[in-house]
Coordinates of C-alpha atoms in Angstrom, one line a residue:
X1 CA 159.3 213.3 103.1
X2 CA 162.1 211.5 101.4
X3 CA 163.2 208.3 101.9
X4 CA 166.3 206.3 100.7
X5 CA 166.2 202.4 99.9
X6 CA 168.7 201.0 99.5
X7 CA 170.3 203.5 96.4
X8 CA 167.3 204.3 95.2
X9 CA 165.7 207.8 97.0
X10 CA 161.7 207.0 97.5
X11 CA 158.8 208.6 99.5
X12 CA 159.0 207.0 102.6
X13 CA 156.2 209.1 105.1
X14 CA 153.0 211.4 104.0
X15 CA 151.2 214.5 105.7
X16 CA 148.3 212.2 105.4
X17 CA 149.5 208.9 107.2
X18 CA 148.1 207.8 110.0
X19 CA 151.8 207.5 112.2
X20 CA 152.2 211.0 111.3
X21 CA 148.7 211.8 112.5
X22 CA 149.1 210.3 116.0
X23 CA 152.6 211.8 116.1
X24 CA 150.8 215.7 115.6
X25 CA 148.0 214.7 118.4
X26 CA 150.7 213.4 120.9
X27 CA 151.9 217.1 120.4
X28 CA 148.6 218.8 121.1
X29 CA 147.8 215.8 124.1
X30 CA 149.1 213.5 125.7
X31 CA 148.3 210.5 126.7
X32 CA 146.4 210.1 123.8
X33 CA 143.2 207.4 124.3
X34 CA 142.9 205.9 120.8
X35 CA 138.7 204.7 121.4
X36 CA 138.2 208.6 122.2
X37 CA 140.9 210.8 119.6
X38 CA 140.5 208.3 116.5
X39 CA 137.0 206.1 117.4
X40 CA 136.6 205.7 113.5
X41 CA 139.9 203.9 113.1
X42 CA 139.8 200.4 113.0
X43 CA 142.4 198.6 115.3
X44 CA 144.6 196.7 113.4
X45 CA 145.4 199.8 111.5
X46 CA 146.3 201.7 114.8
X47 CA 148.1 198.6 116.1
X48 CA 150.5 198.6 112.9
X49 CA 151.0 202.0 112.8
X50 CA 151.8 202.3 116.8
X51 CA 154.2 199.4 116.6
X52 CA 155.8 201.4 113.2
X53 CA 156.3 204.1 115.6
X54 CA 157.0 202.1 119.1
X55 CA 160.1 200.3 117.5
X56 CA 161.8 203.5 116.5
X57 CA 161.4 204.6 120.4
X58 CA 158.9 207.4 119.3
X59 CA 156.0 206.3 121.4
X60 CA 155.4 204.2 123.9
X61 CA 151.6 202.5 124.1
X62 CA 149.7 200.1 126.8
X63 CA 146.8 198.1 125.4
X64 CA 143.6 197.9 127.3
X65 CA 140.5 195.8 126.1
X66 CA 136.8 195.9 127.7
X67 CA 133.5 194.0 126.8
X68 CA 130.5 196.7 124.9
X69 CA 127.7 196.1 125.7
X70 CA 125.6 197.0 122.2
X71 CA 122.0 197.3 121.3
X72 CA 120.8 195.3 118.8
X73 CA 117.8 197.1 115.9
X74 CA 114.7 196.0 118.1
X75 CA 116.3 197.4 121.4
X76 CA 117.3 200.2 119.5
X77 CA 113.1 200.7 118.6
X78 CA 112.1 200.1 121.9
X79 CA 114.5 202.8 123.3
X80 CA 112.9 205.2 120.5
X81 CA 109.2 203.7 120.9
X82 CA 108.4 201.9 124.2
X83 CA 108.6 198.6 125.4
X84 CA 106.5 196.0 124.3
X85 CA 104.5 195.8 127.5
X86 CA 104.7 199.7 127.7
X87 CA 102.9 199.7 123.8
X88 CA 100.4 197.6 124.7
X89 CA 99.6 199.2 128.1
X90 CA 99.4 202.2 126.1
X91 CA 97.0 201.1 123.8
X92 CA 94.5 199.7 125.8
X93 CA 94.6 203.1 128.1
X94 CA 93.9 204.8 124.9
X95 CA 91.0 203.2 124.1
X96 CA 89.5 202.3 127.2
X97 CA 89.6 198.8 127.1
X98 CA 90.3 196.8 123.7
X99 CA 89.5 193.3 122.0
X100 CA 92.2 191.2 122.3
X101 CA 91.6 190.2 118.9
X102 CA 91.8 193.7 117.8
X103 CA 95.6 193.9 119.8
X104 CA 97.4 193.4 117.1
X105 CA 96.4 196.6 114.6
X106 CA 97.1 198.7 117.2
X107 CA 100.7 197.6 118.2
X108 CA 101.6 195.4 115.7
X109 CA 102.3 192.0 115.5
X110 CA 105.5 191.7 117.4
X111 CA 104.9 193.5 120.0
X112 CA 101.3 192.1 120.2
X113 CA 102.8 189.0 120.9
X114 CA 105.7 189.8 123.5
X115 CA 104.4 192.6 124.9
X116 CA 100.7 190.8 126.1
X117 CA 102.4 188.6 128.2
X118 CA 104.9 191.1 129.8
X119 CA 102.3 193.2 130.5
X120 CA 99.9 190.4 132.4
X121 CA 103.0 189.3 134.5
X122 CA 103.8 193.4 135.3
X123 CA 100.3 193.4 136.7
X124 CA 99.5 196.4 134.0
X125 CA 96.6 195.0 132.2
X126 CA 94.5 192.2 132.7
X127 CA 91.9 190.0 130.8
X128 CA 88.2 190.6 131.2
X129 CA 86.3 188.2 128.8
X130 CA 87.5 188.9 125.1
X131 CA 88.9 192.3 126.3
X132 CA 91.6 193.6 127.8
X133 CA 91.1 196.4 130.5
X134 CA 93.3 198.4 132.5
X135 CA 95.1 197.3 136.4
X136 CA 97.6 199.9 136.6
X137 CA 96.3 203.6 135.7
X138 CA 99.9 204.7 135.9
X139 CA 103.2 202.8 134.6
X140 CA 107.1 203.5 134.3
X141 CA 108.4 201.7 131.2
X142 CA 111.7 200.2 133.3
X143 CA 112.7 198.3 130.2
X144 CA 113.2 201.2 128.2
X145 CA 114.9 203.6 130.6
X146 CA 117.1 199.9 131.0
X147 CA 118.6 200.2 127.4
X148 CA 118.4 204.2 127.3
X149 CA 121.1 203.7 130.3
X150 CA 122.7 200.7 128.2
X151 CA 123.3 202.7 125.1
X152 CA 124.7 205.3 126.8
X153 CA 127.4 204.1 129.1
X154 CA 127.6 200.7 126.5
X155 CA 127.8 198.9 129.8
X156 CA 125.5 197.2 132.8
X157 CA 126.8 195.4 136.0
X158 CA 123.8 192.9 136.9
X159 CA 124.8 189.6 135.3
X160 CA 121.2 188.2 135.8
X161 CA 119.6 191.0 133.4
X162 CA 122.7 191.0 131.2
X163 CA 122.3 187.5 130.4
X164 CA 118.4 187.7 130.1
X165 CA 118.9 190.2 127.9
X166 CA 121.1 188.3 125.7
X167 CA 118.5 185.5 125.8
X168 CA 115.9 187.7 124.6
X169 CA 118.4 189.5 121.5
X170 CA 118.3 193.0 123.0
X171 CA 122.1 193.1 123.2
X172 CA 125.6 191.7 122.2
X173 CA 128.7 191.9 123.6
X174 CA 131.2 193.2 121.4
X175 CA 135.3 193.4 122.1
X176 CA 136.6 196.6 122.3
X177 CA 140.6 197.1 122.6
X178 CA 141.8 200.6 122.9
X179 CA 145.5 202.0 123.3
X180 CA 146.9 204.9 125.7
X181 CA 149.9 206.1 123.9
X182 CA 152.2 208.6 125.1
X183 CA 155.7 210.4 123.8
X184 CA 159.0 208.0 123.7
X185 CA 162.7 208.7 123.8
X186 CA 163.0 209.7 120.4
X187 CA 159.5 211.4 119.8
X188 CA 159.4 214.0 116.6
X189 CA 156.8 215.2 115.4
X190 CA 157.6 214.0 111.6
X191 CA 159.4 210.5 111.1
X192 CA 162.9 210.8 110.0
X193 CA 164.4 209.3 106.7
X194 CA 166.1 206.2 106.9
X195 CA 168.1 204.3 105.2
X196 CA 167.6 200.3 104.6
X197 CA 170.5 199.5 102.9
X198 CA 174.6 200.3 102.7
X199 CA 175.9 200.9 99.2
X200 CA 179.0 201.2 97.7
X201 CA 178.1 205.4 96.9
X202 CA 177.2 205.4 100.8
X203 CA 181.0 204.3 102.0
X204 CA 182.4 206.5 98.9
X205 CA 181.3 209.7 99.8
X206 CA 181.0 208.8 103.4
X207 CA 177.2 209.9 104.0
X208 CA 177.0 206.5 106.0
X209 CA 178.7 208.2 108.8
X210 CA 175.5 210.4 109.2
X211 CA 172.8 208.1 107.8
X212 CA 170.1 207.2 109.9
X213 CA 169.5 203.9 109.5
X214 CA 166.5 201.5 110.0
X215 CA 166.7 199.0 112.8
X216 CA 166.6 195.7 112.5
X217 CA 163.4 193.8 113.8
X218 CA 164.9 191.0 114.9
X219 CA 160.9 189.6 116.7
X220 CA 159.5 189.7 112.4
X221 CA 158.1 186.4 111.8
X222 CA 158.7 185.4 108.0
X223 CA 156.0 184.4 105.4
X224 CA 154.7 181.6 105.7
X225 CA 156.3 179.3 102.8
X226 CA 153.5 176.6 100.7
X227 CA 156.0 174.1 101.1
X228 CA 155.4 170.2 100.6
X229 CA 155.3 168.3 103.1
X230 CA 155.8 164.2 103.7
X231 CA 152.5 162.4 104.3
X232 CA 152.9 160.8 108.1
X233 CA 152.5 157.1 106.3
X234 CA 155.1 158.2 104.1
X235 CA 157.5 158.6 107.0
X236 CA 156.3 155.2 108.8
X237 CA 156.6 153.7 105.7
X238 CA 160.3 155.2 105.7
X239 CA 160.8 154.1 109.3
X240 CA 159.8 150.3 108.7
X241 CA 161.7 149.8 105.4
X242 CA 164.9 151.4 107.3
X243 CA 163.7 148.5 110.2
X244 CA 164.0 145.7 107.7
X245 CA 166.8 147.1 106.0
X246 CA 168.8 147.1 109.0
X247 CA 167.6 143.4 109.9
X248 CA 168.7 141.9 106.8
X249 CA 165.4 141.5 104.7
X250 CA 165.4 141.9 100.8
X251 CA 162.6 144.4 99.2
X252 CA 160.1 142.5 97.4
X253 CA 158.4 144.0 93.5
X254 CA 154.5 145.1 94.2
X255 CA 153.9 146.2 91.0
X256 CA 150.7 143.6 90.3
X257 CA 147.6 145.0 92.3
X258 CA 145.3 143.0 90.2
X259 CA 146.7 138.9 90.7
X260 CA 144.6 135.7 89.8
X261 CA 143.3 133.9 92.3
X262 CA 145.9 131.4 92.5
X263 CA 148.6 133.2 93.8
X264 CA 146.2 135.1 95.9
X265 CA 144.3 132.2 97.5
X266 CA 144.7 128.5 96.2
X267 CA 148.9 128.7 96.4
X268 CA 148.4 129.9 100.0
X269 CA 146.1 126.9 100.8
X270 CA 143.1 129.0 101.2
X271 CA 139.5 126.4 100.1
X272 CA 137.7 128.0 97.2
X273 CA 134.7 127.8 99.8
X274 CA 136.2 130.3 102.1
X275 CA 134.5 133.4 103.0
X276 CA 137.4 135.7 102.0
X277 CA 136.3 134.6 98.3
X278 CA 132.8 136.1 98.5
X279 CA 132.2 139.3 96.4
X280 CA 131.4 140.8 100.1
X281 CA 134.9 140.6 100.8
X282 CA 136.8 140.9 97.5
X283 CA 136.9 143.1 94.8
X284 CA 136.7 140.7 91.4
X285 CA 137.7 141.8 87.8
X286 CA 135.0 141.0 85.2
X287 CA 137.5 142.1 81.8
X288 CA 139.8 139.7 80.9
X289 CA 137.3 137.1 82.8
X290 CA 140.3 135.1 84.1
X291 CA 144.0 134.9 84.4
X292 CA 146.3 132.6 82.7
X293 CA 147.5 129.7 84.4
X294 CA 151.2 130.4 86.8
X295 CA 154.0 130.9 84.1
X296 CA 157.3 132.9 84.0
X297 CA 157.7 136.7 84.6
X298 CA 160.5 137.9 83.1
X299 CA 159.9 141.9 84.2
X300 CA 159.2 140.9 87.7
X301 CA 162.1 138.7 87.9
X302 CA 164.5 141.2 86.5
X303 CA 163.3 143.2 89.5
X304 CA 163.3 141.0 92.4
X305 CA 167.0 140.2 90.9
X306 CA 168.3 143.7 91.1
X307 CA 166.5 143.7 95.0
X308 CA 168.4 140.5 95.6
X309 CA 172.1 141.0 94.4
X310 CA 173.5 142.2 97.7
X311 CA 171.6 139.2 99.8
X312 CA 172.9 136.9 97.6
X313 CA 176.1 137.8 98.4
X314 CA 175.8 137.8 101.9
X315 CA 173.6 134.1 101.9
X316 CA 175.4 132.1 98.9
X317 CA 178.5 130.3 99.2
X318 CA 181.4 130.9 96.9
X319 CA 181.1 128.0 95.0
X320 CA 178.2 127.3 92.4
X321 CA 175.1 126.7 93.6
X322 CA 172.9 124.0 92.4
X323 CA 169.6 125.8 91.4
X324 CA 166.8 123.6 90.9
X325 CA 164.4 125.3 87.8
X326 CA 160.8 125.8 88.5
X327 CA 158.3 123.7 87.0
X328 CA 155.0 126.2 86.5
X329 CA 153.0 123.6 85.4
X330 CA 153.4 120.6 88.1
X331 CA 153.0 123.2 91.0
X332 CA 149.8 124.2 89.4
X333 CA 148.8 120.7 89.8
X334 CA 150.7 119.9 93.1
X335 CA 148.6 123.4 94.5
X336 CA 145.1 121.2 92.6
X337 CA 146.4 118.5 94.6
X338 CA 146.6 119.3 97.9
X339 CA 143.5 121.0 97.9
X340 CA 141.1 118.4 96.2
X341 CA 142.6 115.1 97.7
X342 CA 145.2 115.5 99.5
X343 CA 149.2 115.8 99.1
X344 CA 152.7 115.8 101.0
X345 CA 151.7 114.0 104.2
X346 CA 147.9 116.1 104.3
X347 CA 144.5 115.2 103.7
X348 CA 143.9 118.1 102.2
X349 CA 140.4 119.5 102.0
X350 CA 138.6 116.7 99.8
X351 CA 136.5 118.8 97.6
X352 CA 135.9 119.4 93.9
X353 CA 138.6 121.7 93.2
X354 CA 137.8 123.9 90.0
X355 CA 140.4 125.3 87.7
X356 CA 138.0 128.4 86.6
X357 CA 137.7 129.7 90.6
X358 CA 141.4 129.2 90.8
X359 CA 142.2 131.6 88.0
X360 CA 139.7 134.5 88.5
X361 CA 141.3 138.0 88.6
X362 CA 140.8 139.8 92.0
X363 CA 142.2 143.1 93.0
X364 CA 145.1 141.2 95.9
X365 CA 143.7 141.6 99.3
X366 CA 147.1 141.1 100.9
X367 CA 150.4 141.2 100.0
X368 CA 150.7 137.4 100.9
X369 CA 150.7 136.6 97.3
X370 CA 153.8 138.4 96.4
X371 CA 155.0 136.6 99.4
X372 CA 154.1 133.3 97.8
X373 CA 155.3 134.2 93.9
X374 CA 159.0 134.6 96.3
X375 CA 159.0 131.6 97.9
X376 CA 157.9 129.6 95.1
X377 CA 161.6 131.6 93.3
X378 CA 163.5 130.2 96.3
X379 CA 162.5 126.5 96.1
X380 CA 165.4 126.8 93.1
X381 CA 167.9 127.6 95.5
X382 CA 166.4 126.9 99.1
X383 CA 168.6 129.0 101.8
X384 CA 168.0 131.3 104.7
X385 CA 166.8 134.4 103.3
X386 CA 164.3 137.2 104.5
X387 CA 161.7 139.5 102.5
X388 CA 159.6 142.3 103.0
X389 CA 156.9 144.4 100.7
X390 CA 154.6 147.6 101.8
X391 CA 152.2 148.4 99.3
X392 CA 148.2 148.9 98.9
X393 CA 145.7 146.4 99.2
X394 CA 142.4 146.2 98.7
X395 CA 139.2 144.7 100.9
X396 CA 135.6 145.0 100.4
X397 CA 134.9 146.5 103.7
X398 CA 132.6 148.8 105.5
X399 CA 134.6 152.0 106.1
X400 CA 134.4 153.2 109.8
X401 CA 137.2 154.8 112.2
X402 CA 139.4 151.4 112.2
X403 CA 138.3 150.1 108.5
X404 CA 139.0 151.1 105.0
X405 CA 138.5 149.0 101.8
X406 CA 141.7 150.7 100.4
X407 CA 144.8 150.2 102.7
X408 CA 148.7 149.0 103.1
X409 CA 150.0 146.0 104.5
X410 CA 153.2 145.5 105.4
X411 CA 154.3 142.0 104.4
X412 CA 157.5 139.9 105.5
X413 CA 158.5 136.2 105.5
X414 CA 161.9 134.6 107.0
X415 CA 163.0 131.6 105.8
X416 CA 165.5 129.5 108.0
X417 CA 165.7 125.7 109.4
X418 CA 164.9 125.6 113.0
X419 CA 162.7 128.4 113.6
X420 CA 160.1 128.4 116.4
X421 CA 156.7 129.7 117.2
X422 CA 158.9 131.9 120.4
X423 CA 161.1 133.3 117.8
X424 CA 158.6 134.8 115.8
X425 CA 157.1 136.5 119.3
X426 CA 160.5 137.4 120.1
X427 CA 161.0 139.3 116.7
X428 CA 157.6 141.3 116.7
X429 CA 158.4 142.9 119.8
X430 CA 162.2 143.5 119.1
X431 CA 160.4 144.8 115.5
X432 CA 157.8 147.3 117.1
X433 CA 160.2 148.5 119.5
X434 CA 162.2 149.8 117.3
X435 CA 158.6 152.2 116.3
X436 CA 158.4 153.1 120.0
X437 CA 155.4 150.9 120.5
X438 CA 156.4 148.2 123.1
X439 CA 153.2 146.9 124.3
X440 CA 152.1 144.2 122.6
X441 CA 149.6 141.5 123.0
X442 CA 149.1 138.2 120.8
X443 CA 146.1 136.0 120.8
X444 CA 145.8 132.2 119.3
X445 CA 143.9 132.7 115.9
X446 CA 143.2 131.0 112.7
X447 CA 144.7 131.2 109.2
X448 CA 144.3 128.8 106.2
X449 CA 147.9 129.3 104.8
X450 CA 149.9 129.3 109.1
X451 CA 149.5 126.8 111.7
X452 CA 150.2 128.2 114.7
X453 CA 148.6 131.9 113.7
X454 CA 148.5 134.9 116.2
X455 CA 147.2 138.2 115.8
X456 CA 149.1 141.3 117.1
X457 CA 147.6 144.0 119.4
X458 CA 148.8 147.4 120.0
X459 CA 147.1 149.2 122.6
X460 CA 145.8 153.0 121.2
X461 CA 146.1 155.6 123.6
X462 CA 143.6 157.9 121.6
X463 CA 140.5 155.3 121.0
X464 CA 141.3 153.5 124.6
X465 CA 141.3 150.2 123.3
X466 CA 143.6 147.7 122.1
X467 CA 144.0 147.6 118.1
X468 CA 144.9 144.4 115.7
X469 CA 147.5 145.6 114.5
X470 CA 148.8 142.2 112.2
X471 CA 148.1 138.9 112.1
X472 CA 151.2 136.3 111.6
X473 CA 152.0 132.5 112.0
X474 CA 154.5 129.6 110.5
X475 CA 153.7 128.9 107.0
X476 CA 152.2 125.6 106.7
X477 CA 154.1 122.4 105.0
X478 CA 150.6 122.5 102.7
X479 CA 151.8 125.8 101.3
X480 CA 155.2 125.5 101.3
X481 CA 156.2 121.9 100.0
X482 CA 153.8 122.1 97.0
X483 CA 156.5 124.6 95.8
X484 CA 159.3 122.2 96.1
X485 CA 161.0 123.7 99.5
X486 CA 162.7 121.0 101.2
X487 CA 160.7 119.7 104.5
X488 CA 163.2 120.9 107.2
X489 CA 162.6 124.6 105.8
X490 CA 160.5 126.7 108.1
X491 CA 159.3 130.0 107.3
X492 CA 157.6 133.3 109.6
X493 CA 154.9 134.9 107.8
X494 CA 153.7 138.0 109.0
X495 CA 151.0 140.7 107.7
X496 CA 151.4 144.2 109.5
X497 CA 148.7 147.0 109.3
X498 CA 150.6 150.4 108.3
X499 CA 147.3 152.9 109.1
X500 CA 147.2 151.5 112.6
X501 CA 150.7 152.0 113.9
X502 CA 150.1 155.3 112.2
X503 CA 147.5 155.7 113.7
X504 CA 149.1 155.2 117.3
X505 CA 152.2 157.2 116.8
X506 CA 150.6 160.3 115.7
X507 CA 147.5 159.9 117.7
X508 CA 144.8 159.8 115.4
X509 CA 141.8 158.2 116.5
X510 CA 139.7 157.9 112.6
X511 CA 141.4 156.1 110.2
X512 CA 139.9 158.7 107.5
X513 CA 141.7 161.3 109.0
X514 CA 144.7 159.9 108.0
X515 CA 143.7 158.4 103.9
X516 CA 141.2 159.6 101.8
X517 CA 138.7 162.4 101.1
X518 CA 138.7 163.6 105.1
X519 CA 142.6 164.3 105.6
X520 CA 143.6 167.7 107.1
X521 CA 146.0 169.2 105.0
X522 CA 147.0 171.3 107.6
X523 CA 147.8 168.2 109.4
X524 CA 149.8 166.6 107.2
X525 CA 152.0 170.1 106.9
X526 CA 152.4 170.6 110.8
X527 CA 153.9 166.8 111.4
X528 CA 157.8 166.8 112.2
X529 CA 160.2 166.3 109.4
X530 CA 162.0 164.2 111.7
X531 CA 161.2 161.9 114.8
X532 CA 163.1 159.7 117.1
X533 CA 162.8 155.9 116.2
X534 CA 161.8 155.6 120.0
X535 CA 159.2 158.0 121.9

């Protein structure tokens, strides 16, 4: 039958379709049972073509399903050959007795082996010395008749011997879903042409006024689209920089994931004896075998002054400043200093200090020592200011649900006279407020490079437990002063996990769910594009 698409005329229906073949049985009977007038169609193809012919009012169909039961190939043999039991009974009548050794080449070896013992339990046969003799003279093979009956009416009401018989891999259950359909509104026995699409040759000539055209289905879901999607520490990364964006801080340059031990450990006061310097918990770089000793960067500076320009003009005063130029070389020694003897009002940690540990290359395990490299700049021009960085890190750890040796840190210092160990409470929780998380805990804890320290806890509503989720503290005059920052200058340091809030917003509960090798890509599509900052 002709069709029309749009302009373009195109066969639209066939004698041999299978719409067109339930539309010429509905003529001949009605209702029409789909399992019993077309049992070799599969459903889905039924389905479509009933809903073809459902939305243009031509049928009308109600869907019924029901549980088959089905023999499976050795119930099938037994309804064909005798139960187990029933061979074995058989045999041994046959023969007058029989060796139970000698079972087996009569029966064979399956049913040898099952039926023996069904027959001893029926009370059939029994054992007398190596044979087996005869009990019953006459026997009705019930297990048989059983799945004759099954395979007949595909069906059997006694849930005990149903689910025996399941056990023993005689039967499945299989899902059967069958449709009664009967004549709609606008039943015909051949589909009429219609037309998809109004042209400009339609509305000339006017055949629109007669067309029949195809409805609308306004219930079609669209294709799926392969879109892109943001990774969900993508968007909490989003959602934290917008935090410190809004608080004043200034982005600090990541760009160095490999940093010499200096600015990683020594510059933040940390002993060359601490554990944190072991190969079990750092990554070291064996080529170039050290680092030069702390000297200008010119790219990185270009940066962090681009990141800076609008804090400067909210901070500095209108007249010149009086910027103080670093000295690379006597920090280097004020850092060897403090450490081997003693400096700036400390004891220090009285111990050979050596130049070589100081200067080994190590893949950074926080973002502290970009920290440090900024807060070294602003000894030139010491003023309140605030900073920030997220970027990787790197930790050799043992991997687990909480753990990875690859990870992000979110990193922020404030620098300001007055500031107290309160204040720095009071800003976490105004901080992780703002990520709907608002139950924090700190405990007392121990850094080299802050005096006080606390770590952060969130609790996780997935694992059941609370989670560190940062560590932070008051930079200590050890740290700061070698750098040349006037005394009165305090400064908040504080190291935030990104994975683990993460972790507690989206509720994952295995931190390689979320990075690495294990993530569900369907996962990551399915998160929302956009959340509220508060839950």
């Amino acid at each position: 039958m002709p069709g029309t698409r749009g302009p373009v005329p195109v066969v639209s229906e066939s004698k041999g379709d299978l719409a067109h073949d339930v539309l010429q049985l509905l003529d001949q009977k009605q209702p029409l049972h789909t399992s019993e007038d077309l049992p070799q169609v599969p459903q889905p193809e039924i389905k479509a073509a009933l809903d073809r012919l459902a939305s243009r009012s031509m049928v009308q169909y109600e869907t019924s399903d029901r549980e088959d039961v089905i023999l499976t190939k050795e119930a099938q043999t037994i309804v064909e050959e005798g139960s187990h039991e029933f061979k074995v009974w058989d045999a041994v009548k046959k023969n007058g007795g029989l060796p139970v050794k000698e079972l087996e080449k009569h029966v064979g070896k399956d049913s040898a082996k099952v039926g023996q013992g069904n027959a001893f339990r029926n009370k059939w046969i029994k054992k007398d010395g190596d044979n087996l003799v005869l009990v019953a003279q006459e026997v009705e093979d019930t297990a048989r008749e059983l799945l004759r009956k099954i395979g007949e009416t595909k069906s059997l009401d006694d849930k005990k011997v149903l689910t025996d018989l399941k056990k023993r891999k005689l039967i499945t259950l299989s899902k059967v879903i069958s449709y009664t359909v009967s004549k709609g509104p606008k039943y015909a026995k051949e589909i009429p042409v219609e037309v998809t699409d109004l042209t400009a040759e339609m509305l000339a000539n006017g055949s629109w006024e007669s067309a029949n055209f195809k409805p609308y289905n306004f219930n079609a879901l669209g294709a799926s689209q392969n879109a892109g999607a943001l990774h969900p520490l993508n968007k909490v990364r989003q959602e934290f920089r917008n935090i410190f964006f809004n608080q004043g801080f200034v982005e600090m340059p990541t760009g160095h994931f490999v940093d010499s031990g200096f600015w990683n450990f020594d510059a933040l006061f940390v002993p060359q004896q601490h554990p944190a310097r072991d190969m079990q918990d750092t990554f070291f770089i064996s080529d170039p075998p050290k680092a030069d000793k702390p000297r200008a960067d010119p790219d990185t500076e270009a940066q962090m002054d681009a990141m800076e320009e609008g804090a400067r003009r909210l901070f500095a005063t209108p007249e010149k400043r009086d910027i103080k130029p670093r000295d690379y070389e006597q920090y280097f020694q004020n850092v060897k200093d403090v450490h081997e003897k003693g400096a700036f009002g400390s004891i220090g940690y009285r111990y050979p200090w050596s130049e070589d540990e100081c200067l080994k290359l190590v893949l950074r395990t926080h973002t502290t020592a970009v920290s440090t490299w900024v807060l070294h700049r602003l000894a030139e021009d010491p003023r309140p200011a605030r900073y920030f960085s997220i970027d990787r890190v790197f930790r050799n750890e043992t991997v687990d649900a909480t753990h990875l040796a690859e990870f992000h840190q979110i990193e922020g210092v404030i620098a300001d006279f007055g500031l107290t160990l309160g204040g720095l409470m009071k800003f976490l929780e105004d901080f992780f407020s703002k990520m709907g998380i608002s139950n924090l805990r700190f405990k007392p804890a121990y850094n080299p490079y802050t005096e006080p320290s606390m770590e952060v806890f969130g609790y996780h509503i997935g694992l059941g437990k609370w989670v560190e989720i940062g560590n932070s503290g008051m930079f200590r005059p050890e740290m700061l002063e070698p750098m040349g920052l006037p005394k009165d200058l305090r400064v908040y340091g504080f190291g935030l996990s990104l994975e683990r809030p993460t972790m507690i917003k989206y509720g994952v509960s295995n931190i390689r769910e979320l990075l690495g090798h294990k993530v569900d890509l369907e996962f990551i599509r399915t998160q929302h594009a956009v959340r509220l900052d508060k839950n």
